[in-house]
mmCIF file of N, CA and C in Angstrom:
data_model
loop_
_atom_site.group_PDB
_atom_site.id
_atom_site.type_symbol
_atom_site.label_atom_id
_atom_site.label_comp_id
_atom_site.label_asym_id
_atom_site.label_seq_id
_atom_site.Cartn_x
_atom_site.Cartn_y
_atom_site.Cartn_z
ATOM 1 N N ARG V 1 -40.297 -120.410 -13.993
ATOM 2 C CA ARG V 1 -40.436 -120.836 -15.324
ATOM 3 C C ARG V 1 -39.379 -120.281 -16.199
ATOM 4 N N PHE V 2 -39.089 -119.049 -16.014
ATOM 5 C CA PHE V 2 -38.033 -118.419 -16.874
ATOM 6 C C PHE V 2 -36.693 -119.158 -16.741
ATOM 7 N N LEU V 3 -36.292 -119.482 -15.515
ATOM 8 C CA LEU V 3 -35.043 -120.206 -15.297
ATOM 9 C C LEU V 3 -35.029 -121.580 -15.919
ATOM 10 N N ILE V 4 -36.217 -122.272 -15.861
ATOM 11 C CA ILE V 4 -36.278 -123.570 -16.515
ATOM 12 C C ILE V 4 -36.144 -123.486 -18.044
ATOM 13 N N LYS V 5 -36.900 -122.513 -18.601
ATOM 14 C CA LYS V 5 -36.817 -122.352 -20.043
ATOM 15 C C LYS V 5 -35.451 -121.907 -20.456
ATOM 16 N N GLY V 6 -34.809 -120.942 -19.711
ATOM 17 C CA GLY V 6 -33.492 -120.520 -20.003
ATOM 18 C C GLY V 6 -32.451 -121.613 -19.881
ATOM 19 N N GLY V 7 -32.591 -122.467 -18.864
ATOM 20 C CA GLY V 7 -31.767 -123.671 -18.759
ATOM 21 C C GLY V 7 -31.886 -124.668 -19.877
ATOM 22 N N LEU V 8 -33.102 -124.871 -20.295
ATOM 23 C CA LEU V 8 -33.313 -125.775 -21.438
ATOM 24 C C LEU V 8 -32.758 -125.198 -22.750
ATOM 25 N N ALA V 9 -32.887 -123.909 -22.906
ATOM 26 C CA ALA V 9 -32.361 -123.243 -24.099
ATOM 27 C C ALA V 9 -30.814 -123.297 -24.114
ATOM 28 N N GLY V 10 -30.233 -123.055 -22.968
ATOM 29 C CA GLY V 10 -28.810 -123.102 -22.798
ATOM 30 C C GLY V 10 -28.317 -124.533 -23.027
ATOM 31 N N ALA V 11 -28.986 -125.507 -22.540
ATOM 32 C CA ALA V 11 -28.602 -126.905 -22.743
ATOM 33 C C ALA V 11 -28.694 -127.289 -24.217
ATOM 34 N N ALA V 12 -29.718 -126.812 -24.901
ATOM 35 C CA ALA V 12 -29.881 -127.078 -26.354
ATOM 36 C C ALA V 12 -28.737 -126.491 -27.070
ATOM 37 N N VAL V 13 -28.370 -125.236 -26.813
ATOM 38 C CA VAL V 13 -27.276 -124.572 -27.470
ATOM 39 C C VAL V 13 -25.980 -125.359 -27.195
ATOM 40 N N TYR V 14 -25.719 -125.748 -25.962
ATOM 41 C CA TYR V 14 -24.557 -126.503 -25.588
ATOM 42 C C TYR V 14 -24.437 -127.799 -26.375
ATOM 43 N N VAL V 15 -25.524 -128.534 -26.452
ATOM 44 C CA VAL V 15 -25.505 -129.759 -27.144
ATOM 45 C C VAL V 15 -25.243 -129.586 -28.617
ATOM 46 N N ALA V 16 -25.890 -128.567 -29.182
ATOM 47 C CA ALA V 16 -25.646 -128.287 -30.643
ATOM 48 C C ALA V 16 -24.209 -127.931 -30.898
ATOM 49 N N TYR V 17 -23.616 -127.170 -29.958
ATOM 50 C CA TYR V 17 -22.176 -126.777 -30.059
ATOM 51 C C TYR V 17 -21.335 -127.978 -29.926
ATOM 52 N N ASP V 18 -21.651 -128.803 -28.939
ATOM 53 C CA ASP V 18 -20.820 -129.990 -28.625
ATOM 54 C C ASP V 18 -20.854 -131.023 -29.737
ATOM 55 N N GLN V 19 -21.955 -131.124 -30.457
ATOM 56 C CA GLN V 19 -22.054 -132.031 -31.577
ATOM 57 C C GLN V 19 -21.509 -131.562 -32.853
ATOM 58 N N GLY V 20 -21.103 -130.289 -32.897
ATOM 59 C CA GLY V 20 -20.506 -129.732 -34.107
ATOM 60 C C GLY V 20 -21.484 -129.021 -35.040
ATOM 61 N N LEU V 21 -22.739 -128.821 -34.570
ATOM 62 C CA LEU V 21 -23.762 -128.222 -35.434
ATOM 63 C C LEU V 21 -23.524 -126.716 -35.663
ATOM 64 N N LEU V 22 -22.789 -126.072 -34.765
ATOM 65 C CA LEU V 22 -22.546 -124.638 -34.833
ATOM 66 C C LEU V 22 -21.154 -124.278 -35.468
ATOM 67 N N GLY V 23 -20.486 -125.341 -35.925
ATOM 68 C CA GLY V 23 -19.201 -125.168 -36.494
ATOM 69 C C GLY V 23 -19.259 -124.917 -38.014
ATOM 70 N N SER V 24 -18.241 -125.337 -38.711
ATOM 71 C CA SER V 24 -18.207 -125.055 -40.145
ATOM 72 C C SER V 24 -19.181 -125.964 -40.888
ATOM 73 N N GLY V 25 -19.356 -125.805 -42.191
ATOM 74 C CA GLY V 25 -20.280 -126.606 -42.937
ATOM 75 C C GLY V 25 -19.900 -128.128 -42.972
ATOM 76 N N THR V 26 -18.618 -128.360 -43.023
ATOM 77 C CA THR V 26 -18.201 -129.802 -43.005
ATOM 78 C C THR V 26 -18.451 -130.452 -41.643
ATOM 79 N N GLU V 27 -18.315 -129.644 -40.569
ATOM 80 C CA GLU V 27 -18.576 -130.238 -39.245
ATOM 81 C C GLU V 27 -20.080 -130.476 -39.104
ATOM 82 N N GLY V 28 -20.899 -129.571 -39.622
ATOM 83 C CA GLY V 28 -22.376 -129.773 -39.594
ATOM 84 C C GLY V 28 -22.783 -130.940 -40.384
ATOM 85 N N ALA V 29 -22.149 -131.148 -41.580
ATOM 86 C CA ALA V 29 -22.499 -132.363 -42.372
ATOM 87 C C ALA V 29 -22.089 -133.586 -41.678
ATOM 88 N N LYS V 30 -20.963 -133.631 -40.991
ATOM 89 C CA LYS V 30 -20.522 -134.804 -40.257
ATOM 90 C C LYS V 30 -21.545 -135.156 -39.113
ATOM 91 N N ALA V 31 -21.982 -134.079 -38.421
ATOM 92 C CA ALA V 31 -22.920 -134.251 -37.330
ATOM 93 C C ALA V 31 -24.239 -134.724 -37.812
ATOM 94 N N PHE V 32 -24.662 -134.239 -38.995
ATOM 95 C CA PHE V 32 -25.956 -134.693 -39.633
ATOM 96 C C PHE V 32 -25.852 -136.177 -40.026
ATOM 97 N N LYS V 33 -24.757 -136.524 -40.570
ATOM 98 C CA LYS V 33 -24.577 -137.975 -40.995
ATOM 99 C C LYS V 33 -24.565 -138.863 -39.735
ATOM 100 N N LYS V 34 -23.896 -138.450 -38.680
ATOM 101 C CA LYS V 34 -23.860 -139.156 -37.437
ATOM 102 C C LYS V 34 -25.252 -139.367 -36.881
ATOM 103 N N ALA V 35 -26.049 -138.335 -36.969
ATOM 104 C CA ALA V 35 -27.455 -138.437 -36.454
ATOM 105 C C ALA V 35 -28.244 -139.376 -37.270
ATOM 106 N N GLN V 36 -28.064 -139.426 -38.591
ATOM 107 C CA GLN V 36 -28.822 -140.351 -39.437
ATOM 108 C C GLN V 36 -28.442 -141.808 -39.117
ATOM 109 N N GLU V 37 -27.175 -141.992 -38.776
ATOM 110 C CA GLU V 37 -26.716 -143.407 -38.466
ATOM 111 C C GLU V 37 -27.157 -143.822 -37.104
ATOM 112 N N THR V 38 -27.278 -142.881 -36.159
ATOM 113 C CA THR V 38 -27.569 -143.200 -34.747
ATOM 114 C C THR V 38 -29.072 -143.322 -34.470
ATOM 115 N N LEU V 39 -29.874 -142.609 -35.172
ATOM 116 C CA LEU V 39 -31.304 -142.535 -34.883
ATOM 117 C C LEU V 39 -32.060 -143.873 -34.940
ATOM 118 N N PRO V 40 -31.898 -144.749 -36.002
ATOM 119 C CA PRO V 40 -32.690 -145.965 -36.015
ATOM 120 C C PRO V 40 -32.353 -146.895 -34.854
ATOM 121 N N PRO V 41 -31.083 -147.164 -34.489
ATOM 122 C CA PRO V 41 -30.768 -148.064 -33.400
ATOM 123 C C PRO V 41 -31.286 -147.461 -32.026
ATOM 124 N N ALA V 42 -31.287 -146.154 -31.930
ATOM 125 C CA ALA V 42 -31.795 -145.484 -30.718
ATOM 126 C C ALA V 42 -33.268 -145.725 -30.524
ATOM 127 N N ILE V 43 -33.995 -145.653 -31.640
ATOM 128 C CA ILE V 43 -35.450 -145.808 -31.587
ATOM 129 C C ILE V 43 -35.779 -147.290 -31.215
ATOM 130 N N GLN V 44 -35.008 -148.214 -31.823
ATOM 131 C CA GLN V 44 -35.205 -149.658 -31.558
ATOM 132 C C GLN V 44 -34.953 -149.873 -30.060
ATOM 133 N N GLU V 45 -33.861 -149.305 -29.522
ATOM 134 C CA GLU V 45 -33.537 -149.464 -28.133
ATOM 135 C C GLU V 45 -34.598 -148.990 -27.192
ATOM 136 N N TRP V 46 -35.168 -147.803 -27.524
ATOM 137 C CA TRP V 46 -36.243 -147.275 -26.636
ATOM 138 C C TRP V 46 -37.490 -148.089 -26.678
ATOM 139 N N THR V 47 -37.798 -148.570 -27.907
ATOM 140 C CA THR V 47 -39.063 -149.443 -27.975
ATOM 141 C C THR V 47 -38.868 -150.704 -27.188
ATOM 142 N N ASN V 48 -37.665 -151.251 -27.213
ATOM 143 C CA ASN V 48 -37.340 -152.462 -26.401
ATOM 144 C C ASN V 48 -37.474 -152.153 -24.927
ATOM 145 N N TYR V 49 -36.952 -150.988 -24.515
ATOM 146 C CA TYR V 49 -36.931 -150.537 -23.155
ATOM 147 C C TYR V 49 -38.296 -150.361 -22.622
ATOM 148 N N LEU V 50 -39.175 -149.758 -23.423
ATOM 149 C CA LEU V 50 -40.567 -149.463 -23.058
ATOM 150 C C LEU V 50 -41.424 -150.707 -23.123
ATOM 151 N N GLY V 51 -40.920 -151.754 -23.717
ATOM 152 C CA GLY V 51 -41.692 -152.998 -23.778
ATOM 153 C C GLY V 51 -42.659 -153.006 -24.899
ATOM 154 N N TRP V 52 -42.463 -152.148 -25.916
ATOM 155 C CA TRP V 52 -43.331 -152.255 -27.074
ATOM 156 C C TRP V 52 -42.879 -153.283 -28.013
ATOM 157 N N GLU V 53 -43.784 -154.023 -28.561
ATOM 158 C CA GLU V 53 -43.412 -154.989 -29.571
ATOM 159 C C GLU V 53 -43.564 -154.358 -30.927
ATOM 160 N N VAL V 54 -42.415 -153.895 -31.407
ATOM 161 C CA VAL V 54 -42.363 -153.242 -32.734
ATOM 162 C C VAL V 54 -41.349 -154.003 -33.557
ATOM 163 N N ARG V 55 -41.865 -154.506 -34.658
ATOM 164 C CA ARG V 55 -40.998 -155.166 -35.582
ATOM 165 C C ARG V 55 -40.307 -154.138 -36.501
ATOM 166 N N THR V 56 -39.185 -154.444 -36.925
ATOM 167 C CA THR V 56 -38.394 -153.476 -37.743
ATOM 168 C C THR V 56 -39.167 -153.180 -39.030
ATOM 169 N N ALA V 57 -39.890 -154.178 -39.581
ATOM 170 C CA ALA V 57 -40.652 -153.893 -40.780
ATOM 171 C C ALA V 57 -41.799 -152.965 -40.580
ATOM 172 N N GLN V 58 -42.290 -152.846 -39.375
ATOM 173 C CA GLN V 58 -43.408 -151.964 -39.067
ATOM 174 C C GLN V 58 -42.959 -150.473 -38.904
ATOM 175 N N LEU V 59 -41.697 -150.250 -38.534
ATOM 176 C CA LEU V 59 -41.216 -148.904 -38.424
ATOM 177 C C LEU V 59 -41.102 -148.250 -39.771
ATOM 178 N N PRO V 60 -41.489 -147.077 -39.948
ATOM 179 C CA PRO V 60 -41.291 -146.423 -41.230
ATOM 180 C C PRO V 60 -39.771 -146.194 -41.369
ATOM 181 N N PRO V 61 -39.302 -146.129 -42.636
ATOM 182 C CA PRO V 61 -37.916 -145.850 -42.806
ATOM 183 C C PRO V 61 -37.520 -144.401 -42.384
ATOM 184 N N THR V 62 -36.343 -144.228 -41.944
ATOM 185 C CA THR V 62 -35.911 -142.927 -41.562
ATOM 186 C C THR V 62 -35.794 -142.053 -42.848
ATOM 187 N N PRO V 63 -36.225 -140.841 -42.697
ATOM 188 C CA PRO V 63 -36.102 -140.034 -44.005
ATOM 189 C C PRO V 63 -34.679 -139.759 -44.335
ATOM 190 N N ARG V 64 -34.412 -139.768 -45.589
ATOM 191 C CA ARG V 64 -33.091 -139.468 -46.147
ATOM 192 C C ARG V 64 -33.089 -138.066 -46.736
ATOM 193 N N PHE V 65 -32.188 -137.264 -46.310
ATOM 194 C CA PHE V 65 -32.111 -135.941 -46.860
ATOM 195 C C PHE V 65 -30.900 -135.806 -47.774
ATOM 196 N N GLU V 66 -31.091 -135.522 -48.957
ATOM 197 C CA GLU V 66 -30.003 -135.233 -49.868
ATOM 198 C C GLU V 66 -29.816 -133.740 -49.806
ATOM 199 N N PHE V 67 -28.951 -133.342 -48.898
ATOM 200 C CA PHE V 67 -28.904 -131.929 -48.489
ATOM 201 C C PHE V 67 -27.440 -131.634 -48.218
ATOM 202 N N SER V 68 -26.912 -130.669 -48.829
ATOM 203 C CA SER V 68 -25.412 -130.325 -48.583
ATOM 204 C C SER V 68 -25.429 -129.063 -47.680
ATOM 205 N N VAL V 69 -24.928 -129.299 -46.498
ATOM 206 C CA VAL V 69 -24.862 -128.153 -45.521
ATOM 207 C C VAL V 69 -23.919 -127.064 -45.973
ATOM 208 N N SER V 70 -22.793 -127.503 -46.562
ATOM 209 C CA SER V 70 -21.794 -126.515 -46.968
ATOM 210 C C SER V 70 -22.326 -125.702 -48.136
ATOM 211 N N ASN V 71 -23.026 -126.319 -49.076
ATOM 212 C CA ASN V 71 -23.615 -125.594 -50.230
ATOM 213 C C ASN V 71 -24.657 -124.577 -49.756
ATOM 214 N N SER V 72 -25.494 -125.017 -48.830
ATOM 215 C CA SER V 72 -26.546 -124.177 -48.308
ATOM 216 C C SER V 72 -25.948 -122.961 -47.592
ATOM 217 N N TRP V 73 -24.895 -123.252 -46.796
ATOM 218 C CA TRP V 73 -24.206 -122.176 -45.999
ATOM 219 C C TRP V 73 -23.605 -121.208 -47.016
ATOM 220 N N ASN V 74 -22.907 -121.670 -48.059
ATOM 221 C CA ASN V 74 -22.279 -120.751 -49.057
ATOM 222 C C ASN V 74 -23.351 -119.943 -49.809
ATOM 223 N N LYS V 75 -24.479 -120.595 -50.078
ATOM 224 C CA LYS V 75 -25.593 -119.862 -50.793
ATOM 225 C C LYS V 75 -26.123 -118.746 -49.898
ATOM 226 N N GLY V 76 -26.305 -119.054 -48.557
ATOM 227 C CA GLY V 76 -26.796 -118.054 -47.633
ATOM 228 C C GLY V 76 -25.817 -116.913 -47.509
ATOM 229 N N VAL V 77 -24.504 -117.169 -47.390
ATOM 230 C CA VAL V 77 -23.501 -116.109 -47.308
ATOM 231 C C VAL V 77 -23.547 -115.310 -48.590
ATOM 232 N N HIS V 78 -23.644 -115.895 -49.735
ATOM 233 C CA HIS V 78 -23.695 -115.153 -50.999
ATOM 234 C C HIS V 78 -24.918 -114.287 -51.029
ATOM 235 N N THR V 79 -26.066 -114.775 -50.595
ATOM 236 C CA THR V 79 -27.278 -113.994 -50.649
ATOM 237 C C THR V 79 -27.235 -112.760 -49.697
ATOM 238 N N VAL V 80 -26.665 -112.967 -48.534
ATOM 239 C CA VAL V 80 -26.515 -111.874 -47.533
ATOM 240 C C VAL V 80 -25.531 -110.815 -48.072
ATOM 241 N N MET V 81 -24.423 -111.213 -48.645
ATOM 242 C CA MET V 81 -23.442 -110.280 -49.144
ATOM 243 C C MET V 81 -24.022 -109.538 -50.393
ATOM 244 N N SER V 82 -24.822 -110.195 -51.209
ATOM 245 C CA SER V 82 -25.414 -109.531 -52.343
ATOM 246 C C SER V 82 -26.406 -108.511 -51.828
ATOM 247 N N ALA V 83 -27.190 -108.823 -50.793
ATOM 248 C CA ALA V 83 -28.144 -107.871 -50.279
ATOM 249 C C ALA V 83 -27.454 -106.649 -49.661
ATOM 250 N N LEU V 84 -26.317 -106.920 -48.975
ATOM 251 C CA LEU V 84 -25.578 -105.812 -48.387
ATOM 252 C C LEU V 84 -24.941 -104.932 -49.433
ATOM 253 N N SER V 85 -24.561 -105.555 -50.564
ATOM 254 C CA SER V 85 -23.904 -104.666 -51.585
ATOM 255 C C SER V 85 -24.798 -103.746 -52.285
ATOM 256 N N VAL V 86 -26.130 -104.075 -52.321
ATOM 257 C CA VAL V 86 -27.089 -103.207 -52.976
ATOM 258 C C VAL V 86 -27.859 -102.372 -51.970
ATOM 259 N N ALA V 87 -27.587 -102.540 -50.668
ATOM 260 C CA ALA V 87 -28.376 -101.797 -49.630
ATOM 261 C C ALA V 87 -28.212 -100.295 -49.755
ATOM 262 N N PRO V 88 -26.991 -99.746 -49.976
ATOM 263 C CA PRO V 88 -26.921 -98.290 -50.056
ATOM 264 C C PRO V 88 -27.725 -97.740 -51.260
ATOM 265 N N THR V 89 -27.670 -98.397 -52.328
ATOM 266 C CA THR V 89 -28.407 -97.903 -53.548
ATOM 267 C C THR V 89 -29.920 -97.961 -53.243
ATOM 268 N N ARG V 90 -30.366 -99.064 -52.678
ATOM 269 C CA ARG V 90 -31.833 -99.212 -52.407
ATOM 270 C C ARG V 90 -32.254 -98.178 -51.293
ATOM 271 N N ALA V 91 -31.330 -97.883 -50.338
ATOM 272 C CA ALA V 91 -31.710 -96.906 -49.325
ATOM 273 C C ALA V 91 -31.918 -95.536 -49.988
ATOM 274 N N CYS V 92 -31.041 -95.196 -50.920
ATOM 275 C CA CYS V 92 -31.144 -93.917 -51.609
ATOM 276 C C CYS V 92 -32.461 -93.890 -52.417
ATOM 277 N N GLU V 93 -32.799 -94.935 -53.135
ATOM 278 C CA GLU V 93 -34.038 -95.049 -53.923
ATOM 279 C C GLU V 93 -35.248 -94.870 -53.006
ATOM 280 N N TYR V 94 -35.279 -95.598 -51.904
ATOM 281 C CA TYR V 94 -36.428 -95.508 -50.965
ATOM 282 C C TYR V 94 -36.554 -94.129 -50.343
ATOM 283 N N THR V 95 -35.391 -93.507 -50.138
ATOM 284 C CA THR V 95 -35.473 -92.210 -49.538
ATOM 285 C C THR V 95 -36.015 -91.151 -50.504
ATOM 286 N N VAL V 96 -35.609 -91.235 -51.784
ATOM 287 C CA VAL V 96 -36.191 -90.359 -52.815
ATOM 288 C C VAL V 96 -37.711 -90.633 -52.967
ATOM 289 N N GLU V 97 -38.121 -91.853 -53.004
ATOM 290 C CA GLU V 97 -39.539 -92.192 -53.080
ATOM 291 C C GLU V 97 -40.252 -91.635 -51.883
ATOM 292 N N GLY V 98 -39.710 -91.739 -50.687
ATOM 293 C CA GLY V 98 -40.353 -91.271 -49.446
ATOM 294 C C GLY V 98 -40.513 -89.743 -49.510
ATOM 295 N N TRP V 99 -39.476 -89.012 -50.018
ATOM 296 C CA TRP V 99 -39.601 -87.601 -50.110
ATOM 297 C C TRP V 99 -40.641 -87.173 -51.089
ATOM 298 N N LYS V 100 -40.698 -87.879 -52.230
ATOM 299 C CA LYS V 100 -41.768 -87.565 -53.230
ATOM 300 C C LYS V 100 -43.109 -87.804 -52.601
ATOM 301 N N TYR V 101 -43.319 -88.862 -51.911
ATOM 302 C CA TYR V 101 -44.605 -89.159 -51.227
ATOM 303 C C TYR V 101 -44.979 -88.064 -50.241
ATOM 304 N N MET V 102 -43.994 -87.680 -49.432
ATOM 305 C CA MET V 102 -44.266 -86.612 -48.462
ATOM 306 C C MET V 102 -44.591 -85.310 -49.066
ATOM 307 N N LYS V 103 -43.886 -84.942 -50.226
ATOM 308 C CA LYS V 103 -44.207 -83.768 -50.907
ATOM 309 C C LYS V 103 -45.619 -83.807 -51.519
ATOM 310 N N ASP V 104 -46.045 -84.925 -52.005
ATOM 311 C CA ASP V 104 -47.398 -85.061 -52.569
ATOM 312 C C ASP V 104 -48.460 -84.892 -51.513
ATOM 313 N N LEU V 105 -48.155 -85.415 -50.237
ATOM 314 C CA LEU V 105 -49.120 -85.219 -49.218
ATOM 315 C C LEU V 105 -49.256 -83.781 -48.782
ATOM 316 N N VAL V 106 -48.164 -83.002 -48.823
ATOM 317 C CA VAL V 106 -48.147 -81.638 -48.360
ATOM 318 C C VAL V 106 -48.924 -80.765 -49.382
ATOM 319 N N LYS V 107 -48.948 -81.063 -50.620
ATOM 320 C CA LYS V 107 -49.574 -80.282 -51.681
ATOM 321 C C LYS V 107 -50.997 -80.164 -51.495
#
């Protein structure tokens, strides 16, 4: 089981890398747009292959995401850098609070 799960995980990472999802923000946005354009025809092809009678009007519309990958990436980087910049100060504050708590327990 472990080998199967590991193989599937490796394949998923390879496909994500191959499609540009692990690249820069612009590459991720291009891959996302490509998926939005490819998904509806693929669903129609599979329903035809399986012999299901599905009219296009009966299929729900594919969801549209107004989402900027590059803006989200930049916001995430900014948040991480902000947290790292205040980490030493917070560590000192928490250490002082911890010492005070320990002193109060000993009294």
